[in-house]
GROMACS .gro file of C-alpha atoms in nm:
model
  319
    1MET     CA    1  16.391 -18.915  10.343
    2GLY     CA    2  16.757 -18.860  10.510
    3ALA     CA    3  16.965 -18.513  10.369
    4ILE     CA    4  17.268 -18.788  10.281
    5LYS     CA    5  17.008 -18.882  10.101
    6ASP     CA    6  16.816 -18.633   9.946
    7LYS     CA    7  17.196 -18.387   9.900
    8GLY     CA    8  17.434 -18.594   9.908
    9LEU     CA    9  17.651 -18.625   9.628
   10ARG     CA   10  17.991 -18.839   9.510
   11LEU     CA   11  18.284 -18.582   9.469
   12HIS     CA   12  18.325 -18.617   9.124
   13GLU     CA   13  17.992 -18.500   9.047
   14ILE     CA   14  18.018 -18.166   9.250
   15GLU     CA   15  18.095 -17.840   9.026
   16ARG     CA   16  18.410 -17.724   8.961
   17ILE     CA   17  18.479 -17.368   8.975
   18PRO     CA   18  18.786 -17.297   8.858
   19TYR     CA   19  19.030 -17.031   9.054
   20GLU     CA   20  18.869 -16.735   8.764
   21GLU     CA   21  18.567 -16.814   8.978
   22ALA     CA   22  18.631 -16.800   9.305
   23PHE     CA   23  18.653 -16.498   9.318
   24LEU     CA   24  18.655 -16.092   9.170
   25ILE     CA   25  18.912 -15.991   9.227
   26GLY     CA   26  19.261 -16.238   9.231
   27ASP     CA   27  19.286 -16.320   9.622
   28LEU     CA   28  19.096 -16.020   9.743
   29LEU     CA   29  18.724 -16.005   9.663
   30THR     CA   30  18.567 -16.310   9.618
   31THR     CA   31  18.294 -16.433   9.409
   32ARG     CA   32  18.096 -16.526   9.707
   33ILE     CA   33  18.057 -16.370  10.113
   34THR     CA   34  18.317 -16.141  10.183
   35ILE     CA   35  18.407 -15.966  10.467
   36LEU     CA   36  18.605 -15.575  10.468
   37ALA     CA   37  18.668 -15.470  10.855
   38GLY     CA   38  18.828 -15.171  10.973
   39GLU     CA   39  18.797 -14.946  11.257
   40PRO     CA   40  18.638 -14.640  11.159
   41LYS     CA   41  18.838 -14.372  10.938
   42ALA     CA   42  19.036 -14.645  10.863
   43GLY     CA   43  18.908 -14.613  10.455
   44LYS     CA   44  18.692 -14.939  10.465
   45THR     CA   45  18.411 -14.733  10.193
   46LEU     CA   46  18.717 -14.604   9.982
   47LEU     CA   47  18.803 -15.033   9.921
   48ALA     CA   48  18.512 -15.091   9.885
   49ALA     CA   49  18.419 -14.780   9.585
   50GLY     CA   50  18.806 -14.858   9.438
   51MET     CA   51  18.713 -15.229   9.426
   52SER     CA   52  18.394 -15.099   9.256
   53THR     CA   53  18.575 -14.880   9.052
   54SER     CA   54  18.802 -15.117   8.856
   55LEU     CA   55  18.602 -15.400   8.817
   56LEU     CA   56  18.278 -15.165   8.675
   57ASN     CA   57  18.533 -14.983   8.448
   58GLY     CA   58  18.633 -15.391   8.348
   59ASP     CA   59  19.022 -15.259   8.518
   60PRO     CA   60  19.343 -15.561   8.441
   61THR     CA   61  19.393 -15.525   8.767
   62PHE     CA   62  19.318 -15.357   9.097
   63LEU     CA   63  19.662 -15.349   9.331
   64GLY     CA   64  19.817 -15.573   9.161
   65LEU     CA   65  19.544 -15.802   9.182
   66PRO     CA   66  19.457 -15.962   8.868
   67VAL     CA   67  19.057 -15.812   8.767
   68HIS     CA   68  18.912 -16.171   8.620
   69LYS     CA   69  18.579 -16.006   8.560
   70LYS     CA   70  18.409 -15.694   8.468
   71LEU     CA   71  18.086 -15.599   8.560
   72ASP     CA   72  17.767 -15.407   8.442
   73HIS     CA   73  17.604 -15.297   8.797
   74VAL     CA   74  17.675 -15.362   9.161
   75VAL     CA   75  17.373 -15.189   9.421
   76PHE     CA   76  17.565 -15.039   9.755
   77GLY     CA   77  17.330 -15.062  10.091
   78LEU     CA   78  17.402 -14.769  10.258
   79THR     CA   79  17.367 -14.745  10.639
   80ASP     CA   80  17.481 -14.395  10.717
   81ASP     CA   81  17.319 -14.086  10.776
   82GLY     CA   82  17.436 -13.910  10.445
   83ALA     CA   83  17.607 -14.252  10.249
   84PRO     CA   84  17.469 -14.173   9.948
   85ALA     CA   85  17.565 -13.838   9.833
   86GLU     CA   86  17.921 -13.942  10.012
   87LEU     CA   87  17.887 -14.257   9.758
   88ARG     CA   88  17.836 -14.004   9.466
   89GLU     CA   89  18.061 -13.809   9.450
   90ARG     CA   90  18.357 -14.097   9.476
   91MET     CA   91  18.188 -14.288   9.181
   92ASP     CA   92  17.997 -14.065   8.968
   93GLY     CA   93  18.167 -13.936   8.672
   94ALA     CA   94  18.514 -14.319   8.708
   95VAL     CA   95  18.189 -14.571   8.677
   96PRO     CA   96  18.000 -14.623   8.394
   97ASP     CA   97  17.653 -14.376   8.385
   98ASP     CA   98  17.386 -14.623   8.562
   99SER     CA   99  17.576 -14.902   8.699
  100VAL     CA  100  17.575 -14.827   9.016
  101THR     CA  101  17.275 -14.804   9.201
  102VAL     CA  102  17.203 -14.711   9.650
  103PHE     CA  103  16.935 -14.759   9.910
  104PRO     CA  104  16.924 -14.665  10.247
  105PHE     CA  105  16.925 -14.992  10.410
  106SER     CA  106  16.754 -15.049  10.742
  107ASP     CA  107  16.655 -15.326  10.868
  108THR     CA  108  16.350 -15.229  11.150
  109GLY     CA  109  16.317 -15.606  11.283
  110ASP     CA  110  16.025 -15.676  11.007
  111PRO     CA  111  16.103 -16.033  10.875
  112TRP     CA  112  15.965 -15.912  10.559
  113TYR     CA  113  16.265 -15.655  10.506
  114TRP     CA  114  16.501 -15.946  10.364
  115ALA     CA  115  16.328 -16.143  10.163
  116GLY     CA  116  16.218 -15.830  10.014
  117ILE     CA  117  16.563 -15.768   9.920
  118TYR     CA  118  16.592 -16.033   9.798
  119GLU     CA  119  16.325 -16.067   9.537
  120ASP     CA  120  16.507 -15.755   9.451
  121LEU     CA  121  16.786 -15.820   9.376
  122ALA     CA  122  16.701 -16.117   9.260
  123ARG     CA  123  16.578 -15.901   9.015
  124ILE     CA  124  16.742 -15.704   8.975
  125LYS     CA  125  17.129 -15.968   8.960
  126PRO     CA  126  17.437 -15.739   9.003
  127GLY     CA  127  17.718 -15.849   8.998
  128LEU     CA  128  17.807 -15.708   9.371
  129PHE     CA  129  17.636 -15.626   9.676
  130VAL     CA  130  17.743 -15.388   9.871
  131LEU     CA  131  17.581 -15.344  10.279
  132ASP     CA  132  17.800 -15.081  10.451
  133ASN     CA  133  17.793 -15.109  10.735
  134VAL     CA  134  17.670 -15.367  10.988
  135ILE     CA  135  17.630 -15.206  11.235
  136GLY     CA  136  17.387 -14.979  11.081
  137ALA     CA  137  17.170 -15.275  10.971
  138LEU     CA  138  17.140 -15.453  11.290
  139ALA     CA  139  16.710 -15.449  11.380
  140PRO     CA  140  16.637 -15.273  11.717
  141GLY     CA  141  16.835 -15.413  12.002
  142GLU     CA  142  16.989 -15.648  11.836
  143ASP     CA  143  17.442 -15.600  11.962
  144ILE     CA  144  17.650 -15.677  11.706
  145ALA     CA  145  17.971 -15.830  11.984
  146SER     CA  146  17.688 -16.095  11.999
  147SER     CA  147  17.820 -16.449  11.834
  148VAL     CA  148  17.352 -16.510  11.787
  149THR     CA  149  17.388 -16.105  11.625
  150ALA     CA  150  17.701 -16.192  11.407
  151GLN     CA  151  17.575 -16.489  11.295
  152ARG     CA  152  17.232 -16.361  11.185
  153ILE     CA  153  17.370 -16.137  11.009
  154VAL     CA  154  17.586 -16.371  10.809
  155ASN     CA  155  17.284 -16.528  10.742
  156SER     CA  156  17.028 -16.299  10.539
  157LEU     CA  157  17.371 -16.323  10.388
  158ARG     CA  158  17.384 -16.661  10.254
  159PRO     CA  159  17.075 -16.657  10.014
  160ILE     CA  160  17.181 -16.350   9.796
  161SER     CA  161  17.558 -16.525   9.811
  162ASP     CA  162  17.338 -16.865   9.710
  163LEU     CA  163  17.102 -16.674   9.401
  164GLY     CA  164  17.518 -16.655   9.218
  165ILE     CA  165  17.535 -16.214   9.383
  166PRO     CA  166  17.910 -16.157   9.603
  167THR     CA  167  17.847 -15.968   9.878
  168LEU     CA  168  18.113 -15.782   9.977
  169LEU     CA  169  18.002 -15.721  10.348
  170VAL     CA  170  18.158 -15.374  10.510
  171THR     CA  171  18.258 -15.309  10.900
  172HIS     CA  172  18.438 -15.268  11.232
  173THR     CA  173  18.704 -15.398  11.388
  174PRO     CA  174  18.665 -15.433  11.774
  175LYS     CA  175  18.813 -15.189  12.023
  176GLY     CA  176  19.094 -15.321  12.246
  177THR     CA  177  19.410 -15.491  12.276
  178GLY     CA  178  19.297 -15.742  12.134
  179GLU     CA  179  19.276 -15.584  11.774
  180GLY     CA  180  19.442 -15.684  11.480
  181MET     CA  181  19.544 -16.003  11.666
  182SER     CA  182  19.400 -16.237  11.382
  183VAL     CA  183  19.273 -16.127  11.021
  184ALA     CA  184  18.996 -16.439  11.118
  185SER     CA  185  18.949 -16.244  11.393
  186SER     CA  186  18.970 -15.908  11.292
  187PRO     CA  187  18.458 -15.827  11.255
  188ILE     CA  188  18.356 -15.742  11.565
  189GLY     CA  189  18.180 -16.056  11.597
  190GLY     CA  190  18.513 -16.199  11.565
  191ARG     CA  191  18.509 -16.602  11.424
  192ALA     CA  192  18.114 -16.635  11.461
  193MET     CA  193  18.114 -16.339  11.197
  194GLY     CA  194  18.469 -16.460  10.950
  195ALA     CA  195  18.377 -16.813  11.012
  196ALA     CA  196  18.075 -16.895  10.782
  197ALA     CA  197  18.274 -16.561  10.519
  198ARG     CA  198  18.521 -16.772  10.171
  199GLY     CA  199  18.665 -16.439  10.271
  200LEU     CA  200  18.794 -16.158  10.537
  201ILE     CA  201  18.998 -15.827  10.428
  202ALA     CA  202  19.143 -15.642  10.788
  203LEU     CA  203  19.209 -15.285  10.681
  204ARG     CA  204  19.364 -15.085  10.848
  205ASN     CA  205  19.554 -14.723  10.943
  206SER     CA  206  19.825 -14.691  11.216
  207GLY     CA  207  19.898 -14.319  11.202
  208LYS     CA  208  20.288 -14.316  11.146
  209GLN     CA  209  20.328 -14.679  10.924
  210GLY     CA  210  20.025 -14.604  10.676
  211ARG     CA  211  19.685 -14.817  10.562
  212ARG     CA  212  19.770 -15.207  10.590
  213LEU     CA  213  19.578 -15.524  10.429
  214HIS     CA  214  19.571 -15.808  10.597
  215THR     CA  215  19.395 -16.038  10.393
  216ALA     CA  216  19.232 -16.464  10.426
  217SER     CA  217  19.079 -16.645  10.175
  218ASN     CA  218  19.000 -16.989  10.052
  219ARG     CA  219  19.142 -17.130   9.752
  220ALA     CA  220  19.364 -16.760   9.713
  221THR     CA  221  19.725 -16.860   9.653
  222GLU     CA  222  19.845 -16.641   9.907
  223GLU     CA  223  19.718 -16.392  10.213
  224LEU     CA  224  19.823 -16.053  10.139
  225ASP     CA  225  19.976 -15.816  10.444
  226VAL     CA  226  20.101 -15.550  10.182
  227ARG     CA  227  20.117 -15.167  10.321
  228VAL     CA  228  19.862 -14.957  10.077
  229THR     CA  229  19.784 -14.579  10.063
  230VAL     CA  230  19.505 -14.400   9.849
  231ARG     CA  231  19.470 -14.061   9.699
  232ARG     CA  232  19.170 -13.880   9.545
  233ALA     CA  233  19.259 -13.823   9.188
  234GLY     CA  234  19.282 -13.483   9.111
  235ALA     CA  235  19.251 -13.202   9.342
  236ASP     CA  236  18.884 -13.159   9.284
  237SER     CA  237  18.762 -13.479   9.290
  238GLU     CA  238  18.701 -13.679   9.548
  239ILE     CA  239  18.732 -14.097   9.350
  240PRO     CA  240  18.985 -14.216   9.564
  241ILE     CA  241  19.263 -14.414   9.356
  242TRP     CA  242  19.492 -14.723   9.533
  243GLU     CA  243  19.845 -14.787   9.568
  244ARG     CA  244  19.996 -15.105   9.670
  245ILE     CA  245  20.337 -15.007   9.858
  246GLU     CA  246  20.626 -15.254   9.750
  247PRO     CA  247  20.889 -15.185   9.930
  248GLY     CA  248  21.294 -15.231   9.709
  249LEU     CA  249  21.322 -15.257   9.342
  250LYS     CA  250  21.196 -15.488   9.112
  251ALA     CA  251  21.392 -15.661   8.842
  252VAL     CA  252  21.164 -15.623   8.600
  253SER     CA  253  20.926 -15.308   8.696
  254LEU     CA  254  20.641 -15.336   8.406
  255PRO     CA  255  20.383 -15.030   8.441
  256LYS     CA  256  20.031 -15.223   8.571
  257ALA     CA  257  20.278 -15.509   8.658
  258ASP     CA  258  20.126 -15.815   8.927
  259PRO     CA  259  20.349 -15.975   9.140
  260TRP     CA  260  20.337 -16.298   9.018
  261ASP     CA  261  20.353 -16.108   8.613
  262GLU     CA  262  20.665 -15.958   8.750
  263VAL     CA  263  20.803 -16.326   8.779
  264LEU     CA  264  20.691 -16.504   8.544
  265ILE     CA  265  20.875 -16.200   8.300
  266ALA     CA  266  21.194 -16.235   8.458
  267ARG     CA  267  21.199 -16.636   8.440
  268ILE     CA  268  21.103 -16.707   8.080
  269LEU     CA  269  21.303 -16.386   8.027
  270GLU     CA  270  21.639 -16.512   8.194
  271GLU     CA  271  21.486 -16.895   8.068
  272GLN     CA  272  21.443 -16.751   7.716
  273PRO     CA  273  21.249 -17.050   7.600
  274ARG     CA  274  21.205 -17.212   7.268
  275GLU     CA  275  20.836 -17.091   7.274
  276THR     CA  276  20.787 -16.901   7.001
  277THR     CA  277  20.419 -16.719   7.034
  278ILE     CA  278  20.240 -16.603   7.308
  279LYS     CA  279  19.980 -16.888   7.252
  280ASP     CA  280  20.292 -17.103   7.399
  281LEU     CA  281  20.381 -16.955   7.651
  282ALA     CA  282  20.111 -16.901   7.801
  283LEU     CA  283  20.024 -17.293   7.755
  284LYS     CA  284  20.453 -17.349   7.917
  285TYR     CA  285  20.396 -17.179   8.191
  286ALA     CA  286  20.000 -17.205   8.259
  287GLN     CA  287  20.033 -17.462   8.589
  288ASP     CA  288  20.328 -17.280   8.726
  289ALA     CA  289  20.167 -16.960   8.743
  290GLY     CA  290  19.886 -17.147   8.915
  291ARG     CA  291  19.655 -16.903   8.574
  292SER     CA  292  19.497 -17.052   8.361
  293PRO     CA  293  19.661 -17.015   7.991
  294GLU     CA  294  19.375 -16.777   7.932
  295THR     CA  295  19.414 -16.553   8.154
  296LEU     CA  296  19.844 -16.556   8.087
  297ARG     CA  297  19.818 -16.434   7.725
  298PRO     CA  298  19.730 -16.069   7.761
  299LYS     CA  299  20.013 -16.020   8.004
  300LEU     CA  300  20.224 -16.170   7.799
  301SER     CA  301  20.160 -16.026   7.465
  302ALA     CA  302  20.123 -15.690   7.692
  303ALA     CA  303  20.507 -15.723   7.842
  304LEU     CA  304  20.694 -15.909   7.587
  305SER     CA  305  20.829 -15.979   7.163
  306ARG     CA  306  21.069 -16.187   7.016
  307VAL     CA  307  21.346 -16.029   6.889
  308ASP     CA  308  21.575 -16.218   6.685
  309GLY     CA  309  21.512 -16.550   6.783
  310SER     CA  310  21.522 -16.424   7.192
  311TRP     CA  311  21.226 -16.313   7.410
  312VAL     CA  312  21.254 -15.934   7.515
  313PRO     CA  313  21.046 -15.690   7.727
  314LYS     CA  314  20.836 -15.399   7.532
  315PRO     CA  315  20.981 -15.137   7.409
  316THR     CA  316  20.660 -14.971   7.577
  317ALA     CA  317  20.673 -15.180   7.924
  318ALA     CA  318  21.011 -15.141   7.951
  319ALA     CA  319  21.187 -14.965   8.235
   0.00000   0.00000   0.00000
């Protein structure tokens, strides 16, 4: 009997997880535990609501990043007073009916509390569980700045992730001069909190410079450091619309195009490859783009046409 003998696997025996199955939203929201940290009023709950809305609607992209999976159900565990009503204003009417479940999360220190959460989530099996926020989820007497408490919270979330339920943990960044020095240390609880997550998102709102989003994620093709903005969907609506602020002009301007889409499409237009079908194009450029042919195919089909032996932008996609 031993840990190696009982649980050890040869490398080739370990199940392979493709990139598209490691992220719900490419390079941003993982399919395991993701931590979203920010100071108060930075827009953390708005970002969680925005990501959930895109996933539930099956949008092709969010902030210019590919949405890899359409979800049918998201569960929010909310700790702040009045948070359920606020979340309704931000999502009701923007997502399919009965696609969001909200419950008040309050850890009283009862050892059976988390067991009940696991049992309910295993039965519901949502596509995403959001805990918003960590400070309100602490048991009496706990301090999130303590590495012991931070580790307990993450250990409590692991069984949810082990059920195959992606988990988004919303928390705060610490006060003081160290804030913002690195993404890895951005959550309160520092590396004890951040090291256990597969993905980290730091959202900051610095006044004149606006909101900025930073990420650090396992298996990401790039770490993000981008300016973002959020606005209401309308004068009488609190539904958040998130947008990425891109500096400068693009060589090819395509609505809802991802940065990697634009680079790839510009390359195809310049190189004019011999391939005559979208399927063959996707096969040719999949490895260079770091995406599967299945991911490339709808993107290329929406942007390109074959006309008189040349690849050209579709009229509806051209700038």
